[in-house]
CSV table of C-alpha atoms in Angstrom, one decimal:
chain,number,residue,atom,x,y,z
A,1,UNK,CA,-19.8,1.3,-136.9
A,2,UNK,CA,-19.9,-2.1,-139.6
A,3,UNK,CA,-22.3,-5.2,-139.1
A,4,UNK,CA,-19.0,-7.0,-138.5
A,5,UNK,CA,-17.2,-4.6,-135.4
A,6,UNK,CA,-20.4,-4.1,-134.0
A,7,UNK,CA,-20.3,-8.1,-133.6
A,8,UNK,CA,-16.9,-8.4,-132.3
A,9,UNK,CA,-17.3,-5.7,-130.3
A,10,UNK,CA,-20.7,-7.8,-128.3
A,11,UNK,CA,-18.6,-10.8,-128.5
A,12,UNK,CA,-15.6,-8.8,-126.3
A,13,UNK,CA,-18.2,-7.8,-123.7
A,14,UNK,CA,-20.3,-10.8,-123.7
A,15,UNK,CA,-16.7,-13.3,-123.4
A,16,UNK,CA,-15.6,-10.3,-120.6
A,17,UNK,CA,-17.7,-10.8,-118.9
A,18,UNK,CA,-18.2,-14.4,-118.6
A,19,UNK,CA,-13.9,-14.4,-117.9
A,20,UNK,CA,-14.6,-12.0,-114.2
A,21,UNK,CA,-18.4,-14.4,-113.3
A,22,UNK,CA,-16.0,-17.3,-113.8
A,23,UNK,CA,-12.5,-15.5,-112.1
A,24,UNK,CA,-14.6,-14.6,-108.7
A,25,UNK,CA,-15.8,-17.8,-108.2
A,26,UNK,CA,-13.1,-19.5,-108.6
A,27,UNK,CA,-11.4,-16.8,-106.0
A,28,UNK,CA,-14.0,-17.8,-104.1
A,29,UNK,CA,-13.9,-21.9,-103.9
A,30,UNK,CA,-10.6,-21.3,-102.8
A,31,UNK,CA,-10.6,-18.7,-100.1
A,32,UNK,CA,-10.1,-20.0,-97.2
A,33,UNK,CA,-13.2,-20.0,-95.4
A,34,UNK,CA,-12.6,-16.7,-92.6
A,35,UNK,CA,-13.8,-17.1,-88.8
A,36,UNK,CA,-16.0,-14.5,-86.9
A,37,UNK,CA,-12.5,-13.3,-84.6
A,38,UNK,CA,-13.4,-15.2,-81.2
A,39,UNK,CA,-14.1,-12.2,-77.8
A,40,UNK,CA,-11.1,-10.3,-76.1
A,41,UNK,CA,-10.0,-12.3,-72.5
A,42,UNK,CA,-10.4,-9.1,-70.0
A,43,UNK,CA,-6.6,-9.1,-69.4
A,44,UNK,CA,-6.5,-8.4,-72.9
A,45,UNK,CA,-9.4,-5.2,-72.6
A,46,UNK,CA,-8.5,-1.9,-72.8
A,47,UNK,CA,-7.5,-1.0,-69.0
A,48,UNK,CA,-9.7,1.9,-68.8
A,49,UNK,CA,-13.0,-1.3,-67.4
A,50,UNK,CA,-13.5,-0.7,-64.5
A,51,UNK,CA,-14.6,-3.1,-62.2
A,52,UNK,CA,-18.1,-2.4,-60.7
A,53,UNK,CA,-20.0,-0.6,-58.7
A,54,UNK,CA,-16.7,0.5,-56.7
A,55,UNK,CA,-14.0,1.1,-59.6
A,56,UNK,CA,-16.9,4.5,-60.7
A,57,UNK,CA,-15.8,6.2,-57.3
A,58,UNK,CA,-12.8,9.0,-57.3
A,59,UNK,CA,-11.3,10.4,-60.2
A,60,UNK,CA,-13.6,13.3,-60.4
A,61,UNK,CA,-13.6,16.6,-62.4
A,62,UNK,CA,-12.5,19.5,-61.3
A,63,UNK,CA,-14.7,22.3,-63.2
A,64,UNK,CA,-13.8,26.4,-63.2
A,65,UNK,CA,-16.7,27.6,-61.5
A,66,UNK,CA,-17.1,30.6,-64.4
A,67,UNK,CA,-20.1,32.8,-62.8
A,68,UNK,CA,-18.5,32.7,-59.5
A,69,UNK,CA,-14.2,33.1,-61.1
A,70,UNK,CA,-15.5,36.0,-63.4
A,71,UNK,CA,-17.3,37.6,-60.8
A,72,UNK,CA,-13.7,37.8,-57.9
A,73,UNK,CA,-11.8,37.7,-60.2
A,74,UNK,CA,-10.3,34.2,-59.0
A,75,UNK,CA,-10.4,30.8,-60.5
A,76,UNK,CA,-12.3,29.4,-58.4
A,77,UNK,CA,-12.1,25.6,-58.7
A,78,UNK,CA,-15.0,22.5,-58.4
A,79,UNK,CA,-14.4,18.9,-57.8
A,80,UNK,CA,-17.6,17.3,-59.0
A,81,UNK,CA,-18.1,14.8,-56.5
A,82,UNK,CA,-22.1,14.6,-57.1
A,83,UNK,CA,-20.6,12.6,-60.5
A,84,UNK,CA,-19.6,9.5,-57.6
A,85,UNK,CA,-21.4,6.4,-58.3
A,86,UNK,CA,-23.7,7.2,-56.0
A,87,UNK,CA,-24.4,10.8,-56.1
A,88,UNK,CA,-21.1,12.2,-53.7
A,89,UNK,CA,-18.2,12.3,-52.1
A,90,UNK,CA,-19.4,9.6,-49.1
A,91,UNK,CA,-18.9,7.5,-51.1
A,92,UNK,CA,-14.9,8.0,-50.9
A,93,UNK,CA,-16.1,6.9,-47.2
A,94,UNK,CA,-18.7,4.1,-47.4
A,95,UNK,CA,-15.6,2.0,-49.2
A,96,UNK,CA,-12.3,2.3,-47.2
A,97,UNK,CA,-14.2,2.3,-44.6
A,98,UNK,CA,-16.0,-1.2,-45.3
A,99,UNK,CA,-12.6,-2.2,-47.9
A,100,UNK,CA,-10.7,-1.6,-43.6
A,101,UNK,CA,-12.9,-4.0,-41.6
A,102,UNK,CA,-12.6,-6.9,-44.1
A,103,UNK,CA,-8.8,-6.9,-44.8
A,104,UNK,CA,-9.1,-6.5,-40.7
A,105,UNK,CA,-11.9,-9.2,-40.1
A,106,UNK,CA,-14.6,-7.9,-38.8
A,107,UNK,CA,-16.0,-8.4,-42.6
A,108,UNK,CA,-16.5,-11.4,-44.4
A,109,UNK,CA,-19.4,-11.3,-48.3
A,110,UNK,CA,-22.1,-13.1,-48.4
A,111,UNK,CA,-22.6,-14.6,-44.6
A,112,UNK,CA,-25.2,-12.1,-43.7
A,113,UNK,CA,-23.3,-9.3,-41.7
A,114,UNK,CA,-24.2,-6.0,-41.5
A,115,UNK,CA,-23.4,-2.4,-42.1
A,116,UNK,CA,-24.2,0.2,-39.3
A,117,UNK,CA,-24.5,4.2,-39.2
A,118,UNK,CA,-26.5,7.5,-37.7
A,119,UNK,CA,-26.2,9.2,-40.5
A,120,UNK,CA,-28.3,12.2,-42.1
A,121,UNK,CA,-28.3,10.7,-45.0
A,122,UNK,CA,-25.4,11.1,-48.0
A,123,UNK,CA,-23.0,8.2,-46.6
A,124,UNK,CA,-25.7,5.8,-45.7
A,125,UNK,CA,-26.8,6.5,-49.4
A,126,UNK,CA,-23.0,5.6,-49.8
A,127,UNK,CA,-23.0,2.7,-48.1
A,128,UNK,CA,-26.0,1.1,-48.9
A,129,UNK,CA,-24.8,1.4,-52.4
A,130,UNK,CA,-21.3,0.0,-52.0
A,131,UNK,CA,-23.0,-2.4,-50.0
A,132,UNK,CA,-25.0,-4.2,-51.4
A,133,UNK,CA,-22.5,-4.2,-54.0
A,134,UNK,CA,-20.2,-6.6,-52.1
A,135,UNK,CA,-22.9,-9.2,-50.0
A,136,UNK,CA,-23.7,-7.0,-47.1
A,137,UNK,CA,-26.7,-5.3,-45.7
A,138,UNK,CA,-27.0,-2.1,-44.9
A,139,UNK,CA,-28.8,-0.6,-41.2
A,140,UNK,CA,-29.3,2.8,-41.4
A,141,UNK,CA,-30.5,5.6,-38.4
A,142,UNK,CA,-31.1,9.4,-39.3
A,143,UNK,CA,-32.9,12.3,-37.8
A,144,UNK,CA,-36.3,12.4,-39.3
A,145,UNK,CA,-36.0,15.6,-40.4
A,146,UNK,CA,-34.5,14.8,-43.3
A,147,UNK,CA,-35.1,15.9,-47.0
A,148,UNK,CA,-37.7,12.8,-47.7
A,149,UNK,CA,-35.5,11.5,-51.5
A,150,UNK,CA,-32.6,10.2,-48.7
A,151,UNK,CA,-34.9,8.2,-47.0
A,152,UNK,CA,-36.0,6.7,-50.1
A,153,UNK,CA,-32.6,6.2,-51.9
A,154,UNK,CA,-32.1,4.1,-49.0
A,155,UNK,CA,-35.0,1.3,-49.0
A,156,UNK,CA,-34.7,1.8,-53.0
A,157,UNK,CA,-30.9,0.7,-52.7
A,158,UNK,CA,-32.2,-2.3,-49.9
A,159,UNK,CA,-30.6,-0.9,-46.6
A,160,UNK,CA,-32.9,-0.6,-43.2
A,161,UNK,CA,-34.1,3.0,-42.6
A,162,UNK,CA,-34.8,3.6,-38.9
A,163,UNK,CA,-35.5,7.8,-39.2
A,164,UNK,CA,-35.4,8.9,-34.5
A,165,UNK,CA,-36.3,11.7,-32.9
A,166,UNK,CA,-33.5,14.7,-33.8
A,167,UNK,CA,-31.1,14.7,-29.8
A,168,UNK,CA,-28.0,15.7,-28.6
A,169,UNK,CA,-24.7,13.3,-28.0
A,170,UNK,CA,-25.2,12.6,-25.5
A,171,UNK,CA,-28.9,10.8,-25.5
A,172,UNK,CA,-28.4,7.8,-26.0
A,173,UNK,CA,-31.4,7.4,-28.6
A,174,UNK,CA,-29.1,9.8,-30.8
A,175,UNK,CA,-28.9,8.2,-34.4
A,176,UNK,CA,-24.7,7.7,-33.9
A,177,UNK,CA,-25.4,6.2,-30.7
A,178,UNK,CA,-28.3,3.9,-31.2
A,179,UNK,CA,-26.5,2.9,-34.7
A,180,UNK,CA,-23.5,1.9,-32.5
A,181,UNK,CA,-25.8,-0.2,-30.2
A,182,UNK,CA,-27.9,-2.4,-32.8
A,183,UNK,CA,-24.4,-3.1,-34.7
A,184,UNK,CA,-23.0,-4.6,-31.2
A,185,UNK,CA,-26.8,-7.2,-31.0
A,186,UNK,CA,-26.2,-7.9,-33.9
A,187,UNK,CA,-24.8,-11.1,-34.6
A,188,UNK,CA,-24.5,-14.5,-35.6
A,189,UNK,CA,-23.1,-17.4,-36.2
A,190,UNK,CA,-20.9,-16.2,-39.1
A,191,UNK,CA,-23.1,-12.9,-39.9
A,192,UNK,CA,-21.7,-9.9,-37.7
A,193,UNK,CA,-22.7,-6.4,-37.7
A,194,UNK,CA,-20.3,-3.7,-38.4
A,195,UNK,CA,-21.1,-0.4,-37.4
A,196,UNK,CA,-19.5,2.1,-39.6
A,197,UNK,CA,-18.8,5.1,-37.1
A,198,UNK,CA,-17.5,8.1,-40.3
A,199,UNK,CA,-17.2,10.0,-37.1
A,200,UNK,CA,-14.3,8.8,-35.1
A,201,UNK,CA,-13.2,5.9,-38.6
A,202,UNK,CA,-9.7,6.5,-38.8
A,203,UNK,CA,-10.7,5.2,-42.1
A,204,UNK,CA,-12.6,8.2,-43.6
A,205,UNK,CA,-9.9,11.0,-43.1
A,206,UNK,CA,-7.6,7.7,-45.1
A,207,UNK,CA,-10.1,7.5,-48.2
A,208,UNK,CA,-9.2,11.5,-49.1
A,209,UNK,CA,-5.1,11.5,-47.8
A,210,UNK,CA,-4.8,9.1,-50.2
A,211,UNK,CA,-7.3,9.7,-53.4
A,212,UNK,CA,-9.4,12.8,-53.2
A,213,UNK,CA,-5.7,15.0,-51.9
A,214,UNK,CA,-3.7,13.7,-54.3
A,215,UNK,CA,-6.4,14.4,-57.4
A,216,UNK,CA,-6.4,18.1,-56.5
A,217,UNK,CA,-2.8,17.9,-56.6
A,218,UNK,CA,-2.5,16.8,-59.3
A,219,UNK,CA,-5.8,18.4,-61.2
A,220,UNK,CA,-4.1,22.0,-60.6
A,221,UNK,CA,-0.7,20.9,-61.0
A,222,UNK,CA,0.4,22.4,-57.2
A,223,UNK,CA,-0.9,25.8,-57.7
A,224,UNK,CA,-3.4,26.3,-54.9
A,225,UNK,CA,-3.6,29.1,-53.1
A,226,UNK,CA,-6.7,28.4,-51.1
A,227,UNK,CA,-8.6,25.4,-49.8
A,228,UNK,CA,-12.0,25.6,-48.5
A,229,UNK,CA,-14.6,23.5,-47.1
A,230,UNK,CA,-17.2,22.6,-45.1
A,231,UNK,CA,-17.4,19.7,-42.0
A,232,UNK,CA,-19.5,17.6,-40.2
A,233,UNK,CA,-17.1,14.6,-39.6
A,234,UNK,CA,-14.0,16.0,-40.7
A,235,UNK,CA,-12.6,13.2,-42.8
A,236,UNK,CA,-12.7,15.5,-45.7
A,237,UNK,CA,-11.4,19.4,-44.7
A,238,UNK,CA,-9.2,16.6,-43.0
A,239,UNK,CA,-7.8,14.6,-44.5
A,240,UNK,CA,-8.1,16.9,-47.5
A,241,UNK,CA,-6.2,18.9,-45.9
A,242,UNK,CA,-2.8,16.9,-44.5
A,243,UNK,CA,-1.9,15.6,-47.5
A,244,UNK,CA,-2.2,19.4,-50.1
A,245,UNK,CA,0.0,21.4,-46.9
A,246,UNK,CA,2.5,18.7,-47.4
A,247,UNK,CA,3.1,19.2,-50.7
A,248,UNK,CA,1.6,23.4,-51.0
A,249,UNK,CA,3.3,24.7,-47.9
A,250,UNK,CA,1.4,28.9,-48.4
A,251,UNK,CA,-2.0,27.7,-48.9
A,252,UNK,CA,-4.8,28.3,-46.5
A,253,UNK,CA,-7.6,26.6,-45.0
A,254,UNK,CA,-11.0,28.3,-44.6
A,255,UNK,CA,-13.0,26.8,-43.3
A,256,UNK,CA,-16.8,27.1,-44.2
A,257,UNK,CA,-19.6,26.1,-41.7
A,258,UNK,CA,-23.5,27.5,-41.4
A,259,UNK,CA,-25.4,29.0,-38.8
A,260,UNK,CA,-25.7,27.3,-35.3
A,261,UNK,CA,-23.0,25.5,-35.7
A,262,UNK,CA,-20.2,25.5,-32.9
A,263,UNK,CA,-17.1,24.6,-35.4
A,264,UNK,CA,-16.9,27.9,-36.3
A,265,UNK,CA,-16.6,29.2,-33.0
A,266,UNK,CA,-14.2,26.1,-32.2
A,267,UNK,CA,-11.4,27.9,-34.7
A,268,UNK,CA,-12.4,31.6,-34.1
A,269,UNK,CA,-12.0,31.6,-30.6
A,270,UNK,CA,-11.5,27.9,-30.3
A,271,UNK,CA,-14.7,28.0,-27.9
A,272,UNK,CA,-17.2,25.4,-28.9
A,273,UNK,CA,-20.2,27.1,-28.8
A,274,UNK,CA,-22.6,28.6,-30.9
A,275,UNK,CA,-25.2,31.7,-29.5
A,276,UNK,CA,-28.2,29.0,-30.8
A,277,UNK,CA,-27.8,26.6,-29.2
A,278,UNK,CA,-28.9,28.5,-25.9
A,279,UNK,CA,-31.6,26.8,-24.2
A,280,UNK,CA,-34.8,27.1,-26.1
A,281,UNK,CA,-33.1,29.4,-29.2
A,282,UNK,CA,-32.9,26.4,-31.3
A,283,UNK,CA,-36.4,26.0,-34.5
A,284,UNK,CA,-35.4,22.9,-36.6
A,285,UNK,CA,-31.8,21.2,-36.4
A,286,UNK,CA,-29.9,20.1,-33.7
A,287,UNK,CA,-27.5,23.3,-35.3
A,288,UNK,CA,-30.4,25.3,-36.1
A,289,UNK,CA,-30.0,25.2,-39.9
A,290,UNK,CA,-31.3,23.8,-43.5
A,291,UNK,CA,-28.5,23.2,-44.1
A,292,UNK,CA,-27.8,19.5,-44.7
A,293,UNK,CA,-24.4,17.2,-44.4
A,294,UNK,CA,-22.0,19.9,-43.2
A,295,UNK,CA,-22.3,21.6,-38.6
A,296,UNK,CA,-21.8,20.0,-35.8
A,297,UNK,CA,-21.3,21.0,-32.3
A,298,UNK,CA,-18.5,18.7,-30.9
A,299,UNK,CA,-15.1,17.8,-31.9
A,300,UNK,CA,-13.8,15.1,-33.8
A,301,UNK,CA,-10.9,12.9,-33.9
A,302,UNK,CA,-11.2,13.1,-38.3
A,303,UNK,CA,-11.7,17.0,-38.2
A,304,UNK,CA,-9.6,17.4,-35.2
A,305,UNK,CA,-6.8,15.6,-37.7
A,306,UNK,CA,-7.0,19.3,-39.7
A,307,UNK,CA,-7.6,22.0,-37.6
A,308,UNK,CA,-4.1,23.1,-36.9
A,309,UNK,CA,-3.7,23.7,-40.7
A,310,UNK,CA,-7.2,25.7,-40.8
A,311,UNK,CA,-6.8,29.4,-41.0
A,312,UNK,CA,-10.0,31.2,-41.1
A,313,UNK,CA,-13.3,30.0,-40.9
A,314,UNK,CA,-16.7,31.0,-41.8
A,315,UNK,CA,-20.3,31.2,-41.0
A,316,UNK,CA,-22.2,31.5,-43.4
A,317,UNK,CA,-26.2,31.9,-43.3
A,318,UNK,CA,-28.8,29.4,-44.8
A,319,UNK,CA,-30.2,32.5,-47.1
A,320,UNK,CA,-26.6,33.4,-48.3
A,321,UNK,CA,-27.3,28.8,-49.0
A,322,UNK,CA,-30.0,29.3,-50.7
A,323,UNK,CA,-29.2,32.2,-52.9
A,324,UNK,CA,-25.7,31.3,-53.7
A,325,UNK,CA,-27.8,27.2,-55.1
A,326,UNK,CA,-30.1,29.4,-57.0
A,327,UNK,CA,-27.3,31.8,-58.5
A,328,UNK,CA,-25.4,29.1,-60.1
A,329,UNK,CA,-28.5,28.1,-61.6
A,330,UNK,CA,-28.9,30.8,-63.3
A,331,UNK,CA,-25.4,32.0,-64.6
A,332,UNK,CA,-24.3,27.9,-64.5
A,333,UNK,CA,-26.4,25.7,-64.9
A,334,UNK,CA,-24.0,23.8,-61.6
A,335,UNK,CA,-27.5,22.5,-59.4
A,336,UNK,CA,-26.5,21.7,-55.9
A,337,UNK,CA,-27.2,20.8,-52.2
A,338,UNK,CA,-27.5,22.5,-49.3
A,339,UNK,CA,-23.2,22.1,-48.4
A,340,UNK,CA,-22.1,22.7,-51.6
A,341,UNK,CA,-23.6,25.6,-52.0
A,342,UNK,CA,-21.6,27.3,-48.1
A,343,UNK,CA,-19.0,25.5,-49.9
A,344,UNK,CA,-19.3,28.1,-52.2
A,345,UNK,CA,-20.5,30.8,-50.0
A,346,UNK,CA,-17.1,30.2,-48.1
A,347,UNK,CA,-15.0,30.4,-51.6
A,348,UNK,CA,-16.3,33.2,-52.7
A,349,UNK,CA,-15.3,34.8,-49.1
A,350,UNK,CA,-12.2,33.8,-49.4
A,351,UNK,CA,-11.4,34.7,-53.4
A,352,UNK,CA,-12.2,38.7,-51.7
A,353,UNK,CA,-9.6,37.8,-48.8
A,354,UNK,CA,-7.6,37.3,-51.2
A,355,UNK,CA,-7.5,39.7,-54.3
A,356,UNK,CA,-8.1,38.8,-57.7
A,357,UNK,CA,-5.4,36.3,-59.4
A,358,UNK,CA,-5.0,33.8,-56.6
A,359,UNK,CA,-7.0,29.9,-56.9
A,360,UNK,CA,-9.6,28.1,-54.2
A,361,UNK,CA,-10.6,25.2,-54.8
A,362,UNK,CA,-13.7,23.9,-53.0
A,363,UNK,CA,-16.0,20.2,-53.2
A,364,UNK,CA,-19.5,20.3,-54.7
A,365,UNK,CA,-20.6,17.3,-52.1
A,366,UNK,CA,-23.8,16.4,-53.8
A,367,UNK,CA,-26.7,17.6,-56.2
A,368,UNK,CA,-30.1,19.3,-55.6
A,369,UNK,CA,-31.4,15.8,-56.3
A,370,UNK,CA,-31.7,14.9,-53.0
A,371,UNK,CA,-32.1,17.9,-51.4
A,372,UNK,CA,-35.6,18.4,-53.7
A,373,UNK,CA,-38.5,19.3,-50.7
A,374,UNK,CA,-36.6,20.7,-47.9
A,375,UNK,CA,-33.7,23.2,-49.2
A,376,UNK,CA,-34.7,23.7,-53.0
A,377,UNK,CA,-38.5,23.3,-51.7
A,378,UNK,CA,-39.9,27.0,-52.2
A,379,UNK,CA,-42.9,25.9,-50.2
A,380,UNK,CA,-39.9,24.7,-47.5
A,381,UNK,CA,-38.1,27.5,-46.7
A,382,UNK,CA,-41.0,29.8,-46.6
A,383,UNK,CA,-42.6,28.1,-43.7
A,384,UNK,CA,-39.5,28.4,-41.8
A,385,UNK,CA,-39.3,31.8,-42.5
A,386,UNK,CA,-36.1,31.8,-44.3
A,387,UNK,CA,-37.0,32.0,-48.1
A,388,UNK,CA,-35.3,35.0,-49.6
A,389,UNK,CA,-35.9,34.9,-53.7
A,390,UNK,CA,-32.7,35.9,-55.1
A,391,UNK,CA,-33.8,39.5,-58.1
A,392,UNK,CA,-32.7,39.0,-61.8
A,393,UNK,CA,-30.5,41.7,-61.0
A,394,UNK,CA,-28.7,40.8,-58.4
A,395,UNK,CA,-25.5,39.7,-58.6
A,396,UNK,CA,-22.7,36.7,-56.3
A,397,UNK,CA,-21.9,40.2,-54.7
A,398,UNK,CA,-24.5,41.7,-54.3
A,399,UNK,CA,-25.4,38.8,-50.8
A,400,UNK,CA,-22.1,37.3,-50.1
A,401,UNK,CA,-20.4,40.1,-48.0
């Protein structure tokens, strides 16, 4: 390359660079200044943003319980109610009872009004959470023999917790009766006391008839052969059953009942009696079981609403429930509470009765996290002479007969 050619190339490169800088500067000068995008207003935001804690309740997933389905040849589905923000299906009930009281003018937020309830734990936790979110206080009366973590959760949520000895519903000091009495004597000015009364309150039934039942119907596309559920207040069983029976006429309904509860005998023989209720036979709780949340020895209005639809009942022992809970962890990584374990035992029984190829739905009411000191405590269970170790070779068909 000649010197003149090299000189010309250098001049060309320098000229091009200068023009690029000049053009960039002019573009920057003439370009209108852009402002940061304004934040969106609430109405412009995505529709799946929910309104507070209450908006998190419901629409829980329906999961295939793989180990139970494979063992029985049926599709056994568990509705994951433990994913509600308060950790259980009782969130639905608590929310609807409080909303109903507001709509009827009984409760007004931020007036010092208090929601009273007698409960073994889960409903109280849900009430405490929702009451706090809506501007109320909560006063929870509980038997003093429940898992410790339930009392701890209630206290952390700001509820007043009153522990009483377990006794029959005919006793004025029974936890439900005491909650009713406390509510009736509470009130000053605008502050009122509201007794939620989950056992008899129709809002309990309506929460499941209006929401849980339709969710299950939608999730299964109406293809359900059997519903299997335990009952405490009876609102969950009756609400879901009454809705589904309107749409799935041939669906079977099975009650899952822990030992010592009278509901099994009421369904099977129309007699509310359990042998463990005989004088001197009761060992632990009112219904003589380590299972918490289901089982009762009286008929509630909520249970009676759907009782005519129950086709059969299964008695589930503590040993079966305990083994089922350990089995679900071992096989599925599923950590459930005591009532959920009872439901799963009964679901396997229903599958064996119906035979392979059927679709069976149950509820996973809560997780094992609020049952650590009782149902999930080996030390506690051994002290009750009911601990049964699940051997590595044992399958669900070995311990569910």
